[in-house]
Coordinates of C-alpha atoms and ligand atoms in Angstrom, one line a residue:
M1 CA -44.8 42.3 53.6
T2 CA -47.7 44.1 52.0
L3 CA -49.5 47.2 52.9
V4 CA -53.1 47.0 52.1
D5 CA -55.6 49.8 52.4
T6 CA -58.6 48.5 50.6
P7 CA -60.4 45.3 51.4
N8 CA -59.9 42.4 48.9
N9 CA -63.4 40.9 48.6
G10 CA -64.4 37.6 47.1
N11 CA -61.2 35.7 47.9
S12 CA -62.9 32.3 47.9
R13 CA -59.5 30.6 47.2
N14 CA -58.1 31.7 50.5
P15 CA -56.4 28.6 51.8
F16 CA -57.2 29.6 55.4
L17 CA -60.9 29.8 54.7
S18 CA -60.8 26.4 52.9
L19 CA -59.4 24.6 55.9
D20 CA -61.6 21.9 57.5
Y21 CA -63.0 23.7 60.5
E22 CA -64.4 21.7 63.1
P23 CA -67.1 23.2 65.3
A24 CA -65.8 21.4 68.4
L25 CA -66.5 23.9 71.0
E26 CA -69.5 25.5 69.2
S27 CA -71.3 22.1 69.2
L28 CA -71.5 22.2 73.0
G29 CA -74.0 24.8 72.8
N30 CA -73.9 28.6 73.7
D31 CA -73.3 28.1 77.5
Y32 CA -69.7 28.5 77.0
Y33 CA -69.4 31.5 74.7
D34 CA -71.1 34.6 73.0
E35 CA -71.0 35.3 69.4
V36 CA -69.2 38.4 68.6
A37 CA -68.2 40.5 65.7
A38 CA -64.6 41.6 64.8
A39 CA -63.7 45.3 64.8
D40 CA -63.2 47.1 61.5
F41 CA -59.6 48.4 61.3
L42 CA -58.3 51.4 59.5
Q43 CA -55.2 49.5 58.1
H44 CA -54.1 46.1 57.7
I45 CA -50.3 45.6 57.4
L46 CA -49.0 42.2 57.6
R47 CA -46.1 42.3 60.0
W48 CA -45.6 38.6 60.7
R49 CA -46.5 35.4 59.1
N50 CA -45.4 32.2 60.8
D51 CA -44.6 29.9 57.9
A52 CA -43.2 27.3 60.3
V53 CA -46.6 26.4 61.4
L54 CA -48.3 26.1 58.1
P55 CA -47.3 22.5 57.4
T56 CA -49.2 21.4 60.5
L57 CA -52.3 22.9 59.0
G58 CA -51.5 21.0 55.7
L59 CA -50.6 24.2 54.0
D60 CA -47.6 24.8 51.7
P61 CA -46.1 28.3 52.7
Q62 CA -45.3 28.9 49.0
A63 CA -49.0 28.7 48.3
V64 CA -50.2 31.1 50.9
T65 CA -50.0 34.7 50.1
D66 CA -49.6 37.7 52.3
Q67 CA -53.0 38.8 51.2
D68 CA -54.5 35.5 52.4
F69 CA -53.2 36.2 55.9
I70 CA -54.8 39.7 55.7
D71 CA -58.1 38.7 54.4
A72 CA -58.5 35.9 56.9
F73 CA -57.2 37.4 60.0
G74 CA -57.2 41.2 59.6
L75 CA -60.3 41.7 57.5
F76 CA -62.0 38.6 59.1
E77 CA -63.7 37.7 56.0
G78 CA -65.7 34.5 55.6
R79 CA -65.4 33.0 59.1
K80 CA -68.5 32.9 61.4
P81 CA -69.3 32.5 64.2
L82 CA -66.6 34.2 66.2
L83 CA -66.9 33.0 69.7
A84 CA -65.9 35.2 72.7
L85 CA -65.2 32.5 75.3
R86 CA -66.7 32.8 78.9
Y87 CA -64.4 32.3 81.8
H88 CA -63.6 33.5 85.2
G89 CA -60.5 33.1 87.2
Y90 CA -58.4 33.7 90.3
Q91 CA -56.2 36.8 89.7
F92 CA -53.4 37.2 92.2
G93 CA -55.4 35.1 94.6
E94 CA -58.7 37.0 94.1
Y95 CA -61.7 35.6 92.4
N96 CA -62.8 37.6 89.5
S97 CA -66.2 36.8 87.8
G98 CA -65.7 39.8 85.3
L99 CA -63.4 38.0 83.0
G100 CA -63.8 36.3 79.6
D101 CA -62.4 37.0 76.2
G102 CA -62.4 40.8 76.4
R103 CA -60.2 41.5 73.4
G104 CA -60.2 38.3 71.5
F105 CA -62.3 35.4 70.3
L106 CA -62.1 31.8 69.0
Y107 CA -61.9 32.3 65.3
G108 CA -62.2 28.6 64.5
Q109 CA -60.8 25.1 65.4
V110 CA -58.9 23.1 62.8
R111 CA -57.7 19.5 62.7
G112 CA -53.9 19.5 62.1
T113 CA -51.9 17.0 59.9
D114 CA -50.9 15.5 63.1
G115 CA -54.5 14.6 63.9
E116 CA -54.7 17.1 66.8
L117 CA -57.4 19.8 67.0
Y118 CA -56.0 23.3 67.1
D119 CA -57.6 26.7 68.0
F120 CA -57.1 29.9 66.2
G121 CA -57.7 32.6 68.9
T122 CA -57.4 36.3 68.2
K123 CA -56.0 38.9 70.5
G124 CA -56.7 42.6 69.9
S125 CA -59.7 41.9 67.6
G126 CA -62.2 44.3 69.3
K127 CA -64.6 44.7 72.1
T128 CA -66.8 41.9 73.4
P129 CA -69.3 41.6 76.3
Y130 CA -66.3 40.9 78.5
S131 CA -64.2 44.1 77.6
R132 CA -65.3 45.8 80.7
G133 CA -63.5 49.2 80.6
G134 CA -60.9 47.9 78.0
D135 CA -60.6 49.0 74.3
G136 CA -60.5 45.4 73.1
M137 CA -57.1 46.0 71.4
L138 CA -53.5 44.8 71.5
T139 CA -50.6 47.0 71.1
L140 CA -48.2 46.3 68.2
K141 CA -45.4 45.8 70.8
G142 CA -47.5 43.4 72.9
G143 CA -48.2 41.4 69.7
M144 CA -44.5 41.4 68.8
R145 CA -43.5 40.3 72.5
E146 CA -46.0 37.3 72.3
V147 CA -44.6 36.4 68.8
L148 CA -41.1 36.3 70.2
A149 CA -41.9 34.5 73.5
A150 CA -43.7 31.8 71.8
E151 CA -41.0 31.2 69.2
A152 CA -38.3 31.2 71.6
L153 CA -40.0 28.8 74.1
H154 CA -41.0 26.4 71.4
R155 CA -37.3 26.1 70.3
L156 CA -36.3 25.6 73.9
G157 CA -38.8 22.6 74.1
V158 CA -41.5 24.3 76.1
K159 CA -45.1 23.1 75.2
T160 CA -46.3 26.4 74.0
S161 CA -48.9 28.1 71.8
R162 CA -47.4 29.8 68.7
C163 CA -48.4 32.8 66.8
L164 CA -49.8 32.3 63.4
T165 CA -49.7 35.8 62.2
M166 CA -49.7 39.5 63.4
I167 CA -51.2 42.4 61.5
E168 CA -50.8 46.1 62.2
T169 CA -54.2 47.7 62.4
G170 CA -53.5 51.5 62.3
L171 CA -55.0 52.6 65.5
S172 CA -53.3 54.8 68.3
L173 CA -53.7 53.1 71.7
W174 CA -53.1 54.6 75.1
R175 CA -51.5 52.3 77.7
G176 CA -50.0 53.0 81.1
D177 CA -47.1 50.7 80.4
E178 CA -46.0 51.9 77.0
P179 CA -45.1 55.3 75.7
S180 CA -48.5 56.3 74.3
P181 CA -50.0 56.8 71.8
T182 CA -48.8 53.5 70.7
R183 CA -49.4 51.3 67.6
S184 CA -52.1 48.5 67.4
S185 CA -52.2 44.9 66.1
V186 CA -54.2 41.7 65.8
M187 CA -52.3 38.6 66.6
I188 CA -53.6 35.2 65.9
R189 CA -52.7 32.6 68.3
M190 CA -52.6 28.8 67.4
N191 CA -52.7 26.4 70.4
R192 CA -54.4 23.2 71.4
S193 CA -57.1 24.8 73.5
H194 CA -58.4 28.0 74.9
I195 CA -60.2 26.2 77.6
R196 CA -58.7 27.5 80.9
F197 CA -58.9 26.3 84.5
G198 CA -61.0 29.5 84.8
T199 CA -63.6 28.2 82.3
F200 CA -64.4 25.4 84.9
E201 CA -64.3 27.9 87.7
R202 CA -67.1 30.1 86.0
L203 CA -69.3 27.1 85.6
H204 CA -68.9 26.2 89.3
F205 CA -69.5 29.8 90.3
F206 CA -73.0 29.5 88.5
K207 CA -73.6 26.1 90.1
R208 CA -73.7 24.1 86.9
P209 CA -72.3 20.7 87.5
D210 CA -74.0 19.6 84.3
L211 CA -72.1 22.0 82.3
I212 CA -68.8 21.0 84.0
G213 CA -69.4 17.4 83.1
K214 CA -70.2 18.1 79.5
L215 CA -67.1 20.3 79.2
L216 CA -64.9 17.7 80.9
D217 CA -66.2 15.0 78.5
H218 CA -65.3 17.3 75.6
V219 CA -61.8 18.0 77.0
I220 CA -61.2 14.3 77.4
E221 CA -62.4 13.5 73.9
Q222 CA -60.4 16.1 72.2
Y223 CA -57.3 16.4 74.3
Y224 CA -57.0 13.2 76.3
K225 CA -58.2 10.8 73.7
H226 CA -56.4 7.9 75.1
L227 CA -58.4 8.0 78.3
I228 CA -61.9 7.9 76.5
A229 CA -62.6 4.2 77.2
E230 CA -61.1 4.2 80.7
K231 CA -63.6 3.4 83.6
D232 CA -62.0 6.1 85.8
K233 CA -61.2 8.6 82.9
Y234 CA -62.0 11.5 85.0
E235 CA -59.6 10.7 87.8
L236 CA -56.9 9.7 85.1
F237 CA -57.5 12.9 83.4
Y238 CA -56.8 15.0 86.5
S239 CA -53.6 12.9 87.2
E240 CA -52.4 13.4 83.8
L241 CA -53.2 17.2 83.9
V242 CA -51.0 17.3 87.1
Q243 CA -48.3 15.7 85.2
R244 CA -48.4 17.9 82.3
V245 CA -48.6 21.0 84.4
A246 CA -45.7 20.0 86.6
E247 CA -43.7 19.2 83.5
L248 CA -44.5 22.6 81.9
A249 CA -43.5 24.3 85.1
A250 CA -40.2 22.4 84.8
Q251 CA -39.8 23.5 81.2
W252 CA -40.2 27.2 82.1
M253 CA -37.7 26.8 85.0
A254 CA -35.2 25.1 82.9
A255 CA -35.6 27.5 80.1
G256 CA -35.1 30.5 82.7
F257 CA -38.5 31.8 81.9
C258 CA -40.8 33.8 84.1
H259 CA -44.4 33.9 82.7
A260 CA -45.4 36.6 85.1
V261 CA -49.2 36.2 85.2
L262 CA -50.1 32.7 86.5
N263 CA -53.7 33.5 87.1
T264 CA -56.1 30.6 86.6
D265 CA -57.6 32.1 83.4
N266 CA -54.0 31.9 81.9
M267 CA -53.8 28.2 82.8
S268 CA -54.8 25.9 79.8
I269 CA -56.6 22.6 80.5
T270 CA -54.3 21.0 78.1
G271 CA -51.2 21.9 80.2
E272 CA -49.9 24.1 77.5
S273 CA -48.0 27.5 78.1
F274 CA -49.9 30.5 76.6
D275 CA -50.8 34.2 76.9
Y276 CA -47.5 36.1 77.1
G277 CA -47.8 39.6 78.6
P278 CA -45.1 41.0 80.9
Y279 CA -43.0 37.7 80.8
A280 CA -39.2 37.8 81.1
F281 CA -36.3 35.5 80.6
I282 CA -34.3 35.7 83.8
P283 CA -30.8 37.5 83.4
T284 CA -29.3 35.7 86.4
Y285 CA -30.5 32.9 88.6
E286 CA -32.3 34.9 91.1
P287 CA -35.3 33.1 92.7
H288 CA -37.2 36.3 93.5
F289 CA -36.9 37.7 89.9
T290 CA -40.4 39.1 89.2
A291 CA -41.4 40.0 85.7
A292 CA -44.7 41.9 86.0
Y293 CA -44.3 45.5 87.4
F294 CA -47.8 45.2 88.9
D295 CA -46.9 42.0 90.9
Y296 CA -46.0 43.9 93.9
S297 CA -45.7 40.9 96.3
G298 CA -43.7 38.8 93.8
R299 CA -46.5 36.1 93.9
Y300 CA -45.4 34.9 90.4
C301 CA -41.8 35.4 90.8
Y302 CA -39.6 32.9 88.9
S303 CA -39.1 30.3 91.7
N304 CA -42.8 30.4 92.8
Q305 CA -43.9 29.2 89.4
P306 CA -44.1 25.4 90.3
G307 CA -45.7 26.2 93.6
I308 CA -48.3 28.5 92.0
C309 CA -49.0 25.9 89.3
K310 CA -49.6 23.3 92.0
L311 CA -51.9 25.7 93.9
N312 CA -53.9 26.4 90.7
L313 CA -54.3 22.7 90.1
D314 CA -55.5 22.4 93.7
M315 CA -58.0 25.2 93.3
L316 CA -59.4 23.5 90.1
Q317 CA -60.4 20.6 92.3
E318 CA -63.2 22.7 93.6
P319 CA -65.1 22.9 90.3
L320 CA -64.0 19.3 89.1
R321 CA -65.4 17.8 92.3
A322 CA -68.8 17.8 90.6
V323 CA -67.5 15.0 88.5
V324 CA -64.2 13.8 89.6
N325 CA -63.4 11.9 92.9
K326 CA -62.0 14.3 95.4
A327 CA -59.7 11.6 97.0
D328 CA -58.4 10.4 93.8
M329 CA -57.6 14.2 92.8
E330 CA -55.6 14.6 96.0
T331 CA -53.7 11.5 95.2
G332 CA -53.0 12.8 91.8
L333 CA -51.9 16.2 93.1
S334 CA -49.6 14.6 95.6
K335 CA -47.3 13.5 92.7
F336 CA -46.7 17.1 91.4
E337 CA -43.4 17.4 93.0
E338 CA -42.2 14.1 91.9
Y339 CA -43.2 14.9 88.2
Y340 CA -41.6 18.4 88.5
H341 CA -38.4 17.3 90.0
A342 CA -37.8 14.5 87.5
K343 CA -38.6 16.7 84.6
Y344 CA -36.5 19.7 85.8
C345 CA -33.5 17.4 86.6
S346 CA -33.6 15.8 83.1
L347 CA -33.9 19.2 81.4
M348 CA -31.0 20.7 83.3
L349 CA -28.9 17.7 82.5
N350 CA -29.6 18.4 78.8
K351 CA -28.3 21.9 79.2
L352 CA -25.3 20.4 80.9
G353 CA -24.8 18.2 77.7
F354 CA -26.4 15.0 78.7
T355 CA -29.3 13.0 77.5
D356 CA -30.4 9.8 79.4
L357 CA -27.7 10.2 82.0
E358 CA -27.9 7.6 84.9
H359 CA -24.8 8.6 86.9
P360 CA -25.3 8.4 90.7
E361 CA -24.0 12.1 90.9
A362 CA -26.2 13.5 88.2
E363 CA -28.7 15.1 90.6
E364 CA -25.9 16.5 92.7
L365 CA -24.4 18.0 89.6
V366 CA -27.8 19.8 88.8
K367 CA -27.9 21.0 92.5
L368 CA -24.4 22.4 92.3
T369 CA -25.0 24.1 89.0
I370 CA -28.0 26.0 90.4
Q371 CA -26.0 26.8 93.6
F372 CA -23.1 28.2 91.6
L373 CA -25.5 30.2 89.3
H374 CA -27.1 31.6 92.4
D375 CA -24.1 32.5 94.3
S376 CA -22.1 33.8 91.6
Q377 CA -24.9 35.6 89.7
V378 CA -23.3 35.0 86.4
G379 CA -25.7 35.2 83.4
Y380 CA -28.0 32.1 83.6
H381 CA -28.0 31.7 79.8
Q382 CA -24.5 32.9 79.4
F383 CA -23.1 30.2 81.6
F384 CA -24.7 27.5 79.5
Y385 CA -23.8 29.1 76.2
E386 CA -20.2 29.5 77.6
M387 CA -20.0 25.7 78.3
A388 CA -21.1 25.0 74.6
R389 CA -18.7 27.6 73.4
T390 CA -15.6 26.5 75.2
F391 CA -16.3 22.7 75.5
S392 CA -13.4 20.5 74.6
S393 CA -12.6 16.8 75.0
K394 CA -9.9 17.9 77.2
W395 CA -12.4 18.6 79.9
R396 CA -12.6 14.7 80.1
D397 CA -8.8 14.6 81.0
E398 CA -8.2 17.4 83.4
L399 CA -10.2 19.6 85.7
G400 CA -8.4 22.7 84.9
F401 CA -9.5 22.7 81.5
I402 CA -13.1 23.0 82.3
L403 CA -14.6 26.3 81.1
E404 CA -10.9 27.3 80.4
G405 CA -11.0 30.7 78.4
S406 CA -14.4 31.6 79.6
E407 CA -14.8 34.8 81.7
L408 CA -17.5 33.3 83.7
A409 CA -15.6 30.6 85.5
P410 CA -13.9 31.6 88.7
P411 CA -10.3 30.3 88.9
L412 CA -10.2 26.9 90.4
G413 CA -9.6 27.1 94.3
S414 CA -11.4 30.3 94.6
S415 CA -15.1 28.9 95.0
S416 CA -15.7 25.7 96.6
V417 CA -19.1 25.2 94.9
F418 CA -17.4 25.8 91.5
D419 CA -14.5 23.3 92.4
N420 CA -17.1 20.7 93.4
W421 CA -19.1 21.3 90.3
C422 CA -16.0 20.8 88.1
L423 CA -15.1 17.7 90.1
I424 CA -18.4 16.0 89.4
Y425 CA -18.7 17.3 85.8
H426 CA -15.2 15.9 85.2
K427 CA -16.1 12.7 86.9
I428 CA -19.1 12.1 84.7
L429 CA -17.2 12.9 81.6
N430 CA -14.9 10.1 82.6
N431 CA -17.7 7.7 82.1
Y432 CA -17.7 8.5 78.4
E433 CA -15.4 7.1 75.6
P434 CA -13.6 9.7 73.9
E435 CA -15.6 9.3 70.8
E436 CA -18.8 9.8 72.7
I437 CA -17.7 13.3 73.9
D438 CA -18.7 14.8 70.6
V439 CA -22.2 14.0 71.4
I440 CA -21.9 16.0 74.5
A441 CA -20.6 18.9 72.6
R442 CA -23.5 18.7 70.1
N443 CA -25.9 18.5 73.0
L444 CA -24.5 21.6 74.8
T445 CA -24.9 23.6 71.5
Y446 CA -28.4 22.3 70.8
Y447 CA -29.8 23.0 74.2
N448 CA -28.1 26.3 74.9
P449 CA -28.6 28.6 71.8
K450 CA -26.5 31.9 71.7
T451 CA -29.5 34.1 71.1
V452 CA -31.6 34.6 74.2
L453 CA -34.7 36.6 74.4
L454 CA -33.5 38.8 77.3
R455 CA -35.4 42.2 77.8
P456 CA -32.7 44.5 76.3
V457 CA -32.9 42.2 73.1
I458 CA -36.6 42.7 72.8
E459 CA -36.5 46.5 73.6
E460 CA -33.7 47.0 71.1
T461 CA -35.8 45.2 68.4
W462 CA -38.8 47.1 69.3
E463 CA -36.9 50.5 69.2
A464 CA -35.9 49.8 65.5
I465 CA -39.6 49.5 64.8
A466 CA -40.8 52.4 67.0
Q467 CA -38.1 54.8 65.8
E468 CA -37.5 53.9 62.1
D469 CA -40.2 51.4 61.3
S470 CA -37.5 49.0 60.6
W471 CA -38.6 45.4 60.9
Q472 CA -35.6 43.5 59.7
P473 CA -34.0 43.3 63.2
F474 CA -37.4 41.6 64.3
Y475 CA -37.4 39.1 61.5
D476 CA -33.7 38.3 62.1
L477 CA -34.3 37.8 65.8
V478 CA -37.2 35.5 65.2
K479 CA -35.2 33.6 62.7
R480 CA -32.3 33.1 65.1
L481 CA -34.7 32.1 67.9
Q482 CA -36.4 29.5 65.7
N483 CA -33.2 28.0 64.6
G484 CA -31.6 28.1 68.0
E485 CA -28.6 30.2 66.7
Ligands
AMP1 P1 -54.7 39.0 80.4 O1 -54.0 39.9 81.3 O2 -54.2 39.3 78.9 O3 -54.6 37.6 80.4 O4 -56.2 39.5 80.4 C1 -57.0 39.4 81.5 C2 -58.4 39.8 81.2 O5 -58.5 41.1 80.8 C3 -58.9 39.0 80.1 O6 -60.3 38.8 80.3 C4 -58.8 39.9 78.8 O7 -59.8 39.6 77.7 C5 -59.0 41.2 79.5 N1 -58.3 42.3 78.8 C6 -57.0 42.6 78.8 N2 -56.8 43.7 78.0 C7 -57.9 44.1 77.5 C8 -58.3 45.1 76.7 N3 -57.4 46.0 76.2 N4 -59.6 45.3 76.3 C9 -60.5 44.5 76.8 N5 -60.2 43.4 77.7 C10 -58.9 43.2 78.0
MG2 MG1 -55.1 36.0 79.6

């Protein structure tokens, strides 16, 4: 990684600047954003480049230099306009009309090699008209935490934004939740869209049904393309959003992830997970586990996530009513639990080693798994990892072999929930031929990586940076998360 103190001007061959930018949001007119300028930073030190996402942009990682990242995303050379997006949102249940991109902007939109439109959104790039009392900046630790969350979730199959790059910017910031002064960064997020539920809520607040319709047409055109020609495309859009969000909630729950701040300004209209602040992976299956220190009532605790997502979808009906039939939206929303449950069950079965399992007791197995994890409070991730580590074809032959050698399993006969769990697991394994058992072993290993982004792991990685400016543990951790090691 390179330390650059002087701007490198005239880098016209920068591959990021030669991408085919599409002014998709910009072309809607300036009702949805304000043009802003990026801050000038003292320093630009490339701390992270996500080579894994470059092929989606049609870029060969070998052909992109560290300097290219810095010029494009630290110095902000050659890209205009930069758009601070306008939005409002319900924060902890209260409507806030003072929101909007307060420390970021839409840098540009690019068509990926998969044909999909992607946003490059900044975080920590300076003040905007929406900064209110804030400094427009992102701490280095905050940037690092978002990089880690996105890579971990992506590997775990959660539909998420990724971070393209993170550049340290040389400022000293003061924060109530970090030892201060603390270091600063700019992080570039790559996701499908930064249009939020709150983007529509703002237009409703200003009584602009015309702008709601225009934005919804844009959303369908770009992110729900298959619906464009449908007669009732608006109703179908809402129903599909319900499904996408329900499935996202299931993905978080199975991954043991608590997003922490599910305000409507953090809910994407594409049903994708993004904006990782005080998130946490759960240490044990504790339904009331709450990740944000300022979430005093536990509103966004681990087990509330599906319910809150449904509530946010319900509230979104208010602005969408301008265009979408209300009764149809109600019908769409009534399927939330069904979508959620089906997805959650299938993801948990993956974690238990099965794909496409149609055993009558499959659901019961999932239920007992959760009950055991809840009652015993053994490590949530550790339990599944131990299954992967100790799995043997002998589990098919005899109950007593299941989780043998694992410290997590109570001895048979000491927990009726565990015994029942073993019984069903054993019964299901008996449906498989001996040669198919290897597939289950491989599934267990794939779906339950050893490296888990628990808080102590993040803190330890950050301490190496904070104390010794040692970045290798961070790079090693990202690699392990990306590879599912
Ligand atoms: P978040 O909690 O990151 O989703 O942010 C909620 C709102 O606060 C958004 O409108 C952000 O743009 C704004 N915000 C958060 N941190 C800052 C900051 N340091 N400076 C300015 N605005 C901020
Ligand atoms: Mg946010």
